[in-house]
Coordinates of C-alpha atoms in Angstrom, one line a residue:
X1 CA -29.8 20.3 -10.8
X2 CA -27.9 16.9 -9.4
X3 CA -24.7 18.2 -11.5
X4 CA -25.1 21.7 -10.2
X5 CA -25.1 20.1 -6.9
X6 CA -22.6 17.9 -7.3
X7 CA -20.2 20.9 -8.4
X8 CA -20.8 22.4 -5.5
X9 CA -19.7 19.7 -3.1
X10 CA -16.9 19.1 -5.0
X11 CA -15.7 23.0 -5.1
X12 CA -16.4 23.3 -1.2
X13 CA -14.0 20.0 -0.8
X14 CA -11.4 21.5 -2.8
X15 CA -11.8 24.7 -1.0
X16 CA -11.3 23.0 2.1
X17 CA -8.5 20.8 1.3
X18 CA -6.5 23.0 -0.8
X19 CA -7.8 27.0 -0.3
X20 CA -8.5 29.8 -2.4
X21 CA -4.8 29.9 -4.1
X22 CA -5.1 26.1 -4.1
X23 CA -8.1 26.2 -6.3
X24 CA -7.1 29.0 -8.3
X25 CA -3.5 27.0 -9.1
X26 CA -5.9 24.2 -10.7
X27 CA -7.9 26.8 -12.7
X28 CA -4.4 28.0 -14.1
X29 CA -2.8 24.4 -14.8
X30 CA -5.4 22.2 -16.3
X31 CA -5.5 18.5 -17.4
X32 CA -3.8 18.0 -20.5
X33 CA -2.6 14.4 -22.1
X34 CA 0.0 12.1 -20.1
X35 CA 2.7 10.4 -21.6
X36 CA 1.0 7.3 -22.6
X37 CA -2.1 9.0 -24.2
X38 CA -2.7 8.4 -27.9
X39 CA 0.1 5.5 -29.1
X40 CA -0.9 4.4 -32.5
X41 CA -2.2 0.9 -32.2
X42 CA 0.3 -1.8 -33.9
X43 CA -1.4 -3.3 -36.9
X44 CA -0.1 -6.7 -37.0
X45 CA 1.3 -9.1 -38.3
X46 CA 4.5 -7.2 -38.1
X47 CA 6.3 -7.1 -41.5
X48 CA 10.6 -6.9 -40.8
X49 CA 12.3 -4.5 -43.5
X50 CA 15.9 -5.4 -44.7
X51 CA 18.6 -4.7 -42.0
X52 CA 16.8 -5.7 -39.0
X53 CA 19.0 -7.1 -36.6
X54 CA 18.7 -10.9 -35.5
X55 CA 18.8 -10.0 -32.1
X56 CA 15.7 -7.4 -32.4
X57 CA 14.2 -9.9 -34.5
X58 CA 14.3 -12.7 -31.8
X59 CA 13.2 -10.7 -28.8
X60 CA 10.1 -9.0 -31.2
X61 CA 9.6 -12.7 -32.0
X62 CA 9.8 -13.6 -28.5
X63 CA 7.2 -11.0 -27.6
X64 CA 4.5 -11.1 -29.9
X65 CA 5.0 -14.8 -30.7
X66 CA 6.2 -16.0 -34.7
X67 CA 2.2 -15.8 -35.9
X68 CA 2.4 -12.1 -35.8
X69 CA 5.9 -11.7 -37.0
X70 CA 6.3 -12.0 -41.0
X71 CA 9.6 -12.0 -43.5
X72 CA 8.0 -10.2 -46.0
X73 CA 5.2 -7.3 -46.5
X74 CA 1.7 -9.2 -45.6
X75 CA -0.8 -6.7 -44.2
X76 CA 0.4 -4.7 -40.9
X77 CA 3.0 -2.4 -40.5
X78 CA 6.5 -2.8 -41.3
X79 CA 9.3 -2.0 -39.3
X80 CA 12.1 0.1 -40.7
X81 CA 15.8 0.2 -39.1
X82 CA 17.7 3.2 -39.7
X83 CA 15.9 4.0 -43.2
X84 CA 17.5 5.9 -45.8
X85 CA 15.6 9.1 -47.0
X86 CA 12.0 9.7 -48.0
X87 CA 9.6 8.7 -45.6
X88 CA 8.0 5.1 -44.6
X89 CA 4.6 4.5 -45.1
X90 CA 1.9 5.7 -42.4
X91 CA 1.3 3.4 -39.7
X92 CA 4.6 1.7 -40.1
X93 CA 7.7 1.5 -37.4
X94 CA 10.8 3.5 -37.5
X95 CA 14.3 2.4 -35.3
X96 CA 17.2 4.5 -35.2
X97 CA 20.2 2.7 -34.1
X98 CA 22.5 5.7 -35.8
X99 CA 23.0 8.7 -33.7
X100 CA 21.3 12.0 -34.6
X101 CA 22.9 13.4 -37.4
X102 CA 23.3 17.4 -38.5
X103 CA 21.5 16.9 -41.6
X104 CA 18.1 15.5 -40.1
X105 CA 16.3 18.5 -40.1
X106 CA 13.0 19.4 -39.2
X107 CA 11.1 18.7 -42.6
X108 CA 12.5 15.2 -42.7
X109 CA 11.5 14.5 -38.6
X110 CA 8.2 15.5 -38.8
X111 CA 7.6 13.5 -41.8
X112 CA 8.1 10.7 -39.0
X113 CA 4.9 12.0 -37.7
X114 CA 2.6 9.7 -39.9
X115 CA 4.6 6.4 -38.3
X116 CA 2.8 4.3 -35.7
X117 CA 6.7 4.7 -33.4
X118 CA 9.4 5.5 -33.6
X119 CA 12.4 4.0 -31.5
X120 CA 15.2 6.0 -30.7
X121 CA 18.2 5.6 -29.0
X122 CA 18.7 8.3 -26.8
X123 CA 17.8 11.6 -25.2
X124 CA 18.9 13.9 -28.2
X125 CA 16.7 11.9 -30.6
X126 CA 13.8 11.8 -28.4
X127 CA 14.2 16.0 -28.0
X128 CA 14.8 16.8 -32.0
X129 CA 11.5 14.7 -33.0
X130 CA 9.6 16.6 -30.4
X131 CA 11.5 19.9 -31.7
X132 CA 10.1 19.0 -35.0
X133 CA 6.4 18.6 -33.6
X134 CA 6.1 14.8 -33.7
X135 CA 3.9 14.0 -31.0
X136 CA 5.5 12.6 -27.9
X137 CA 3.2 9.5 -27.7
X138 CA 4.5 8.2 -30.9
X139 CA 8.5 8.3 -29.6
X140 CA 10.1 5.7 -27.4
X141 CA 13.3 5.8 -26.6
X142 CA 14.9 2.3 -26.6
X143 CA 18.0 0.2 -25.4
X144 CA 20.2 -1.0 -28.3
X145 CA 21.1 -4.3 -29.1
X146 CA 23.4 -6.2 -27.0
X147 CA 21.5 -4.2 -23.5
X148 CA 20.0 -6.4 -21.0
X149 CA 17.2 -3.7 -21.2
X150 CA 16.4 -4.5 -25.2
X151 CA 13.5 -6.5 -24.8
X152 CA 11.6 -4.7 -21.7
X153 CA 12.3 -1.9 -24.0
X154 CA 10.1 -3.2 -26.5
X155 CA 7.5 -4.6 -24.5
X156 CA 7.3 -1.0 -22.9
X157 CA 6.4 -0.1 -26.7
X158 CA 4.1 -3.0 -27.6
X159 CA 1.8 -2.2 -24.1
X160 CA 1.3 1.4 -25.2
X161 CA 0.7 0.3 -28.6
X162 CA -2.1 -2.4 -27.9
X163 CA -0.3 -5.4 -28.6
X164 CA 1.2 -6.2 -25.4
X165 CA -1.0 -6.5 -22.1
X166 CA 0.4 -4.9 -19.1
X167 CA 0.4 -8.1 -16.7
X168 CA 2.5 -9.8 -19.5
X169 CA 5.2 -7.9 -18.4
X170 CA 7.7 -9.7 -17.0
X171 CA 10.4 -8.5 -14.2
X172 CA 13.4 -10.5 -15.5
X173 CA 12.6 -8.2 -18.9
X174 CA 13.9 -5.0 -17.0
X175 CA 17.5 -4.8 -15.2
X176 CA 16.4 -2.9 -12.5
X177 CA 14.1 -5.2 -11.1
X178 CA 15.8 -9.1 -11.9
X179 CA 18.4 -8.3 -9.3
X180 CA 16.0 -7.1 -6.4
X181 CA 17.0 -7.4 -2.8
X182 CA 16.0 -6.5 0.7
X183 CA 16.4 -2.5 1.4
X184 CA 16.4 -2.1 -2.5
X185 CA 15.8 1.5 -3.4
X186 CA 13.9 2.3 -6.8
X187 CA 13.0 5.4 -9.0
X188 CA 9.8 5.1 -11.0
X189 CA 10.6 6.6 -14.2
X190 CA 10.1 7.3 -18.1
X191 CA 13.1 7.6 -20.1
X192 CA 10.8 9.8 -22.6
X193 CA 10.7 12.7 -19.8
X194 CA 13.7 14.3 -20.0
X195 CA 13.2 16.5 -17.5
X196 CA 12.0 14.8 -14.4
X197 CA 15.2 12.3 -15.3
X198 CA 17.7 15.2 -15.6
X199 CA 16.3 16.4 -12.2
X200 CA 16.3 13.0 -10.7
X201 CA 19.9 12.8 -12.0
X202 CA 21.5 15.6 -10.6
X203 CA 20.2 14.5 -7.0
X204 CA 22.6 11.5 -6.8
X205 CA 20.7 10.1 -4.2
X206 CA 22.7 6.8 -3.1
X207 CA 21.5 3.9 -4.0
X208 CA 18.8 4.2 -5.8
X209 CA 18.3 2.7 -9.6
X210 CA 16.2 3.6 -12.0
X211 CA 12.9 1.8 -13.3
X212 CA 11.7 2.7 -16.8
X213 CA 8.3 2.7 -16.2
X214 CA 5.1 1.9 -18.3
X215 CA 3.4 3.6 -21.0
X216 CA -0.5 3.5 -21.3
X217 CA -3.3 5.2 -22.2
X218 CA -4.9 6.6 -19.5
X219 CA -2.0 7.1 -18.1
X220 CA -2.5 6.6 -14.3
X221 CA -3.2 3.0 -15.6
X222 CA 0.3 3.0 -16.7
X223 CA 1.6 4.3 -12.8
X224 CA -0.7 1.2 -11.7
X225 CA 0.7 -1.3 -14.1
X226 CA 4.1 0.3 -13.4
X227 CA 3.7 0.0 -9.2
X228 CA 2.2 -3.8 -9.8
X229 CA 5.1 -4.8 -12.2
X230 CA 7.7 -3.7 -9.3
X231 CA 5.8 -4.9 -6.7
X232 CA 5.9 -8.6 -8.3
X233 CA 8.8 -8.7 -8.6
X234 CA 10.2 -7.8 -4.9
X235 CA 7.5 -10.7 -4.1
X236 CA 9.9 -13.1 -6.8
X237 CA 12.9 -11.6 -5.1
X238 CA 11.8 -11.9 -1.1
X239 CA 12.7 -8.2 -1.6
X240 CA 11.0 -6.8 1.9
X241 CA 11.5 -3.4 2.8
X242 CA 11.3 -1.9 -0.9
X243 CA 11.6 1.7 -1.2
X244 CA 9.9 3.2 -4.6
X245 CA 10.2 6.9 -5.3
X246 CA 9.6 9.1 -8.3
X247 CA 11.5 11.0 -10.4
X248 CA 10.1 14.7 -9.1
X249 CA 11.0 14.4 -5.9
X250 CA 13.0 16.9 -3.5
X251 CA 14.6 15.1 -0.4
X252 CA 14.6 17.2 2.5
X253 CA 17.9 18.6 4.2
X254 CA 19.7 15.5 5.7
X255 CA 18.2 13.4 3.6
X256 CA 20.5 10.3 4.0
X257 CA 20.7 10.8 7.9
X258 CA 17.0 11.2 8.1
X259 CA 16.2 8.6 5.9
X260 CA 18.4 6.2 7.9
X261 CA 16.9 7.3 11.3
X262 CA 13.2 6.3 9.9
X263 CA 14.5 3.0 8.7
X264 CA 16.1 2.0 12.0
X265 CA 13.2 3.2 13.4
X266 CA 10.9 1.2 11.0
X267 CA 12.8 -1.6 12.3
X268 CA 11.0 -1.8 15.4
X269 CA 7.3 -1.2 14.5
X270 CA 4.8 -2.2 13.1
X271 CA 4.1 -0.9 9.6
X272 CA 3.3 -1.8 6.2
X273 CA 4.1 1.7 4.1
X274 CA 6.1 4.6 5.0
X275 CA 5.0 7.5 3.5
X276 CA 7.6 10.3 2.6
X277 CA 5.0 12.4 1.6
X278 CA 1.3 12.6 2.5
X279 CA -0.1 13.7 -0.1
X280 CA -3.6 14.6 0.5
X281 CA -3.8 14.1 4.2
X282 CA -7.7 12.8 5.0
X283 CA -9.7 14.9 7.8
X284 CA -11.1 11.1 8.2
X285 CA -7.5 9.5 8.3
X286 CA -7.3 7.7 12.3
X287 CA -3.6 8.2 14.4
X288 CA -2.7 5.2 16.3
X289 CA 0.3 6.7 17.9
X290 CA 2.6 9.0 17.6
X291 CA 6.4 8.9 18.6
X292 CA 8.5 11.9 18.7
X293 CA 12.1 11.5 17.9
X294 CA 14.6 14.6 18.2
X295 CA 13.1 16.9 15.4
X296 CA 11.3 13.6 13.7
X297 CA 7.6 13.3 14.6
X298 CA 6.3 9.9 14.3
X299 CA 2.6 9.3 13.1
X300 CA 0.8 6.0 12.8
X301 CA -2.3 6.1 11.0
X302 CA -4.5 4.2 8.6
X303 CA -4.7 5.4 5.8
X304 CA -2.0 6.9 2.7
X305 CA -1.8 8.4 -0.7
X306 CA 0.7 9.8 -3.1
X307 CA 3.4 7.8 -4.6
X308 CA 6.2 10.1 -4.6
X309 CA 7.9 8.4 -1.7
X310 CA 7.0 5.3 -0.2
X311 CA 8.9 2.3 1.7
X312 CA 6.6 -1.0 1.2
X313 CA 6.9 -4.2 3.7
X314 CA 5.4 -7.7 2.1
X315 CA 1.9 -6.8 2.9
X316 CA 2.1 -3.7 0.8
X317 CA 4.0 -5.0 -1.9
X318 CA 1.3 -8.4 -2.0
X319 CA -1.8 -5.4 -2.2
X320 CA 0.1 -3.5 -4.7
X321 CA 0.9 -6.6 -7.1
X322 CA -3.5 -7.6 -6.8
X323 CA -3.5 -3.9 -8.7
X324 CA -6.4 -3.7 -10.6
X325 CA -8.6 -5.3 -8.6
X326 CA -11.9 -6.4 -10.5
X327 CA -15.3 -4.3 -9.2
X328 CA -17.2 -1.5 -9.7
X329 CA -14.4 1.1 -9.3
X330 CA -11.6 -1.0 -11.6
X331 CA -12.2 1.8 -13.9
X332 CA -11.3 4.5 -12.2
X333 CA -8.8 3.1 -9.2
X334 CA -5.3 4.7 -9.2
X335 CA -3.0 2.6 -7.3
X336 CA -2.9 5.0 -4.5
X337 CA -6.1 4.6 -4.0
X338 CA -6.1 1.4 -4.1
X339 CA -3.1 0.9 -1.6
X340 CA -4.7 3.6 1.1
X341 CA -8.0 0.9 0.9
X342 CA -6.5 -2.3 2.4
X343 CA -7.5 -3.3 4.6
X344 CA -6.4 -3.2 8.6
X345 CA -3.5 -0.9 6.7
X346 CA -0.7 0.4 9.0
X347 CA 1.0 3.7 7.7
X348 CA 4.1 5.8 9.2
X349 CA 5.0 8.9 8.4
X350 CA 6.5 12.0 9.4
X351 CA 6.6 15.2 10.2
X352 CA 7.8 17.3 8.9
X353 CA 7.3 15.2 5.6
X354 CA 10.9 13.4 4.2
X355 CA 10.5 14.7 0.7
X356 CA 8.3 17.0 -1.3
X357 CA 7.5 17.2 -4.7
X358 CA 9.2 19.5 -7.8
X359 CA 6.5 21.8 -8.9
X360 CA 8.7 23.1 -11.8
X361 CA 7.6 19.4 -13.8
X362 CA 5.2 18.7 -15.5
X363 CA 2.4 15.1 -14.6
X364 CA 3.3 12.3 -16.5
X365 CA -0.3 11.2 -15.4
X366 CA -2.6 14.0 -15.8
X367 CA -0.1 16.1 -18.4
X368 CA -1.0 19.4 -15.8
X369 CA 2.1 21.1 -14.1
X370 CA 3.2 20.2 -10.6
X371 CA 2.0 23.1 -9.5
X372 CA -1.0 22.1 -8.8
X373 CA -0.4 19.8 -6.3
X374 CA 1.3 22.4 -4.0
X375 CA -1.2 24.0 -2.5
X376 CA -2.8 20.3 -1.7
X377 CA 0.7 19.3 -0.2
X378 CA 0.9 22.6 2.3
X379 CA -2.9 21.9 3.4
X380 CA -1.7 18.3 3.7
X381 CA 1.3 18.4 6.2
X382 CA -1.0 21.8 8.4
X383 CA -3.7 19.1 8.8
X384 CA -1.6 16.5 9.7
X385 CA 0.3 18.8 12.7
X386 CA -3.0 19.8 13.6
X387 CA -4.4 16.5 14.3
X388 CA -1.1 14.8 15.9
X389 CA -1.9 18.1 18.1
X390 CA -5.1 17.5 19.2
X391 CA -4.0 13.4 19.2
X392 CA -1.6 14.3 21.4
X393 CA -3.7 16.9 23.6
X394 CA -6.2 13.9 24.1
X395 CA -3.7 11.5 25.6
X396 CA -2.6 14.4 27.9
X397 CA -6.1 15.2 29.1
X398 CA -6.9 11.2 29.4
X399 CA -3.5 10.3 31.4

């Protein structure tokens, strides 16, 4: 009966938040696998095949340490560079430095299916061994030699595969984060999803570099690791305001002008997140203030979640680098979460809302498409006018 009633609650909720057509969306686009679910675990010690590269061999060696690293077969898998045909054993490692060639077809890909990886070099790889059905959490696609990126590459690899932990990670591994300054604008992003990249692409929004984010299983550990990672480094760098978006975004008309008008703005307040996009606005969420500037409507309020578009100041980025805390919900808190729970937390946002969110993409978290998150969004920014409406109808009647 307690599950029954639970249901319940949790049905009128989502009613509530999201409507009929919102919960009907959910019903149409469920959960499926993220990204980062179902890497092969690396059996170790890794065994080197003839032709590997010294410089792959001194950044492997680098990250898993010379005691897991062998010249010759010894238990573990093997790691094969650009291998000739017939397939390598199951569970070992496959790189591809050589581009895609007109005679890998299908039946020679999917044999590829049994490895524990396989690294690839590019997008057109990455598309043909998904063509060929192997599964997308066995394919990374990875800098070549001679990249700056090569070894962040691999550790983004070794996480998903178990023999890495997340908070190894180190920011100097990863381009876009070892050069981090003050006003720095990221995009959170796989290499592995085409699509969202492609789209992010095409925007051309200035200034922004992209982060290749981590791969996990569960996957919204990954976004977690991934925010954390980022966030230490802009503490590193001193590198206060940080703006972080992701790769589904849609900037709103003006975008540029806009986004300039809330970070002169920003200057003058007191804030430690600006949200671009509220995601889930809470019927409990308190406004401070609100500020109305031309067609820009100020809110301050305490609380925030949704990382499609934030701006973090220090005390943001220090909460977000503590991610995961230890406690009773470490198993099940997603960094937004997390963020909207510090404490004495000052949020700024707008209406209407500076970005929205693609609902032609698919989650890298939850695997479901977009489209389920619209419904929540429109709720979202109607309870938000509401209650800068009735906010603002209060000061009226108490002045």
């Amino acid at each position: 009966m307690k599950r029954i009633a639970d249901l319940f609650v949790r049905l009128r909720r989502l009613l509530a938040r999201e409507g009929l057509s919102g919960a009907m969306v959910r019903l149409s686009h469920p959960k499926r696998a993220g990204m980062g679910d179902g890497t092969p675990p690396l059996a170790l010690p890794l065994n080197l095949a003839e032709g590997v590269p010294a410089e792959l061999r001194a950044a492997l060696t680098a990250l898993l340490g010379a005691d897991a690293m062998q010249a010759r077969p010894a238990g573990g898998a093997t790691l094969h560079v650009d291998p000739g045909p017939g397939s390598p054993a199951p569970g070992d490692v496959v790189l591809f430095h050589r581009p895609l060639a007109a005679d890998d077809d299908t039946e020679t890909l999917l044999g590829l299916a049994r490895c524990a990886a396989v690294l690839v070099p590019d997008a057109a790889w990455h598309g043909a061994l998904l063509a060929a059905g192997v599964p997308p959490s066995r394919v990374f696609i990875l800098p070549p030699p001679g990249h700056p990126g090569l070894q962040g590459g691999l550790a983004r690899w070794l996480v998903a595969a178990g023999a890495l932990l997340p908070k190894a990670l180190e920011p100097g591994w990863f381009p876009a984060l070892s050069g981090l300054q003050p006003g720095a604008r990221l995009c959170l992003s796989l290499p592995e999803a085409a699509a969202r990249r492609a789209h992010f692409t095409r925007l051309a929004l200035p200034g922004f570099e992209v982060f290749d984010g981590v791969r996990l299983s569960p996957s919204w550990q990954a976004a977690g690791h991934s925010h954390a990672l980022i966030a230490r480094a802009a503490q590193q760098r001193r590198a206060a305001p940080l703006t972080v978006c992701e790769d589904d975004l849609v900037p709103s008309e003006d975008f540029e002008a806009r986004l300039g008008r809330i970070e002169a703005y920003l200057a003058g307040a007191e804030w430690d997140v600006f949200s671009g996009l509220l995601t889930d606005f809470s019927p409990e969420a308190r406004i401070h203030h609100v500020a109305r500037r031309g067609d820009l409507t100020f809110v301050h309020l305490d609380v925030t979640i949704g990382m499609v578009f934030n701006i973090y100041g220090p005390r943001a980025l220090q909460r977000l680098a503590e991610w995961p805390r230890r406690g009773p919900e470490a198993d099940t808190d997603t960094v937004d979460l997390w963020l909207g729970r510090m404490p004495g937390l000052r949020v700024v946002t707008t209406l209407p809302f500076l970005v929205g969110h693609d609902d032609s993409h698919a989650s890298t978290v939850f695997g479901f498409s977009n489209r389920r998150y619209t419904p929540m969004i429109r709720q979202s920014e109607r309870r938000l006018a509401r209650a800068v409406a009735a906010f603002e109808a209060e000061g009226s009647a108490t002045g």
